[in-house]
Amino acid sequence: MSGFGLQEIAGIVGGTIRSGATSLLNPTIQTIAIDSRTIADVHSCLFFALRGVRHDGHAYVEELYLRGVRSFVVCEPVDTAIFQDAVFIQVDDSLHALQQLSAAVRAQYHYPVLAITGSNGKTIVKEWLYDLLHQSVKIVRSPKSYNSQVGVPLSVWNMSDQFDLAIFEAGISLPGEMEKLAAVIQPTIGIFTNIGEAHQENFSTLAQKLEEKLKLFEHCNTIIYRKDQLEVDRLMHALYGNSDKKLLAWSASELPADFELQMTVGAASTRIEYRWKEQAFAVQVPFTDSASLENIGHCLAFILASDYDCDAVRRAFARLQAVAMRLELKQGINNCLLINDYYNSDINSLTIALQFLRSQALNERRPRVLILSDIEQSGFSDEQLAEAVNRLIVAYGVGRLIAIGSGFYKCRHLFGPNAHFYQTTEAFLAAFQPADFKNEHILLKGARDFRFERIAALLQKKYHQTQLEVDLNNLVENLNRYRAQLNPETKITIMVKAFSYGSGTVEIARALEFQQVDYLAVAVADEGLELRQAGISTPIIVMNPEEHSFEMMLEYQLEPNIYSIDLFEKFDQAARRMAVTNFPIHLKLETGMHRLGFSSPDELNEIAERVPRAGRLRIQSVFSHLAASDSPEHDEFTREQFGVFNRLSAPVVANQPNKVIRHILNSAGIERFPEFQMEMVRLGIGLYGVSQSDALQAETVARWSTVVSQVKKVKEGNTVGYGRKGQVEYPKRIAIIPVGYADGYDRRLSNGAGRVWIAGRQYPVIGNICMDMTMIDVSGADVQPGDPVELMGEHIRLTDLAQWMGTIPYEVLTGISQRVRRVYVQE
Ligand SMILES: *Cc1c(COP(=O)(O)O)cnc(C)c1O
């Protein structure tokens, strides 16, 4: 929102303008972008081509030019002659330039700027401060959890003179990063939430990490932190005790502090008493857990330190709600797809939600519908707001807008014919007709006061309450952790066979395509076809190609795993019939698994000779599979497999016109034998949350849950379930849950072998598991119908469940039946 011209920007970032057309230097820049997919307004946008380990923004310059973008910041030479009327600002480091530009935007404003850092709670403290204060102060804040080297400058760019307070979060994972964020944010006041173990791996000690984080506050005049964290207190004083900064330490314990809170925790809420300026006050908050109470302590300290304390703000504490930062993807009625995001409604988060909508709808022709509540506190006039929304609607291909709230209703004349208006959510609900929504992608985006969950309840397809929630953020996190084990140039194939290990094929493939993985591997050709029909264009390997699908594979660019000479002949014939050239195939070598694969050097030599001569096919890769990469006792055998692979593959690789990719490592192999990564690896179970080493610690991706249907008392002497296996020796309370072996809740979990998690505790299965129901012994606990039950997730680990069943995690995941609906969540 800076309104800087390009010439000015070049000066700010120390860049050189390279362009034939100086007359074009006049337009002012309204938006900046780093991701080619997010650009809405091509004319006033400045694109920063960032160079990452995996991404290179320079690769998109041409595409963006064709779409009409004319202003770029680059750090690689560009042939300006082919981009005739474009302007390039050439710099040494385009990320640094982005940060410099945002720092210049920041320097224009003189209202308070709060920076929040720490290991946990940054986003929640920021969002809660917004909730508590937005009635009294106009606040600009980081969207979602934008707190990185890229996220911070993008957040700060949104500052303008329409606001009175800025709140930005800052997060780092490497030494040296915080100084850069501090230079962009230039905070006047800081909150340090807490220190934990997150991202420890890149720092030698906790103190080093802490010291690095505290650099954010170098130029603040006030710093808020919690006295009870003694290490933080010590270092804060060591670093800043002798400066003119005001250190405002609060405590909720007996420790004397600048600001002391008395917290009385009740059943469902907590009363917080404090004294300020000689007076006693109290607030009530609807939380009892220590993490939430700590976040609230920080909010309260900031509000007092900044003199925002008043009756209205104190009352607002009672209305705080858990921060749901996630976008949920659900199956809707009438073959619709529903994206729920009803935590807040502002232009930034609307843009992010629209990006998610578009990434889901990529290459699909289903129309897009946006149901949007009034935009809070935009700082814009009605006309400006309408213009902004109209621009986003066009940019993200939304065909139909349903706007709810008196704000939009007032200015409905500013919208086109495909917009519909309701004064309230109730008015919309009263008029709702299910038949109005068919085969569409629907984004529900609203501020919390509008309670769009009532709309979601109508639009959502009704299933039984059992679901498998797949966390796409953790999936991507796991991908990145495995990538970090590898050399940057090593390619990666993701195994999405068997419905992506039970997690769902198309949605997972979309998320992976977005992350630019090199290959996807499916079990059979039909799985590949489904991905192609959903618009996935990443290369796909079919592990078990069947003769009847060869022509379809050739047509849809599905590349076969060739494991025998017979299979090769048949595929080669199909290739001749279809008259293809240079079609990639993958040769599987037998090295010790004794499953599929070539073991004869003669057969391999024959193929290696024939393929380039005929020109129909191309040996894209040679690979093999490890039999026991996760078992240290077989490491010698595993090393022999590598040896066999090298001997068999060397002649094949040597005699091809193209560079043949070699690969052998699966998930455990990547962790345990990175020295054998060669040109590619194949990641499977690790992506879905099962890793070997503590160092990597893959995050939980799938959470399987249900709710209690009924709770009953059973008198002693009775039995529970089929076969009378569940003995009741003393009076018991039994909870019935609507999940059984037909859902994949394995019968081997019967009679106490398995446990579930309800309201903070594990409870055992009692009796035999039925087809659609299971009984849980909840004696002595206050479990009620409707209580959520975790079958697998954070508390009941996938590996525990596998152990209880006497099997491996692979079988648990792939055994969860298709009737359990999959729900995808993403921040
Ligand atoms: C399933 C599979 C993998 C992935 O194995 P994980 O142990 O899940 O990482 C790799 N390669 C082949 C050939 C596979 O079939």
Short mmCIF file of C-alpha atoms in Angstrom, two decimals, residues 33 65 87 107 201 386 415 437 538 599 644 675 701 721 768 789 791 798:
data_model
loop_
_atom_site.label_atom_id
_atom_site.label_comp_id
_atom_site.label_asym_id
_atom_site.label_seq_id
_atom_site.Cartn_x
_atom_site.Cartn_y
_atom_site.Cartn_z
CA ALA A 33 3.78 -10.65 -4.68
CA TYR A 65 4.78 -11.27 -18.26
CA VAL A 87 10.78 -3.00 -15.89
CA ALA A 107 9.30 3.88 8.58
CA GLU A 201 18.02 -28.19 16.03
CA ALA A 386 -16.65 -2.98 -2.91
CA PHE A 415 -21.78 -5.05 -7.17
CA PHE A 437 -25.97 -25.30 -4.49
CA THR A 538 3.09 -33.96 -11.81
CA SER A 599 18.02 -59.92 -11.82
CA VAL A 644 23.93 -55.42 -6.01
CA GLU A 675 24.59 -41.68 1.64
CA VAL A 701 -1.01 -36.23 9.99
CA GLY A 721 -21.38 -57.38 23.63
CA ASN A 768 -15.81 -57.65 21.37
CA VAL A 789 -13.48 -39.48 21.15
CA LEU A 791 -9.36 -43.27 18.17
CA LEU A 798 -0.73 -44.61 15.28
#
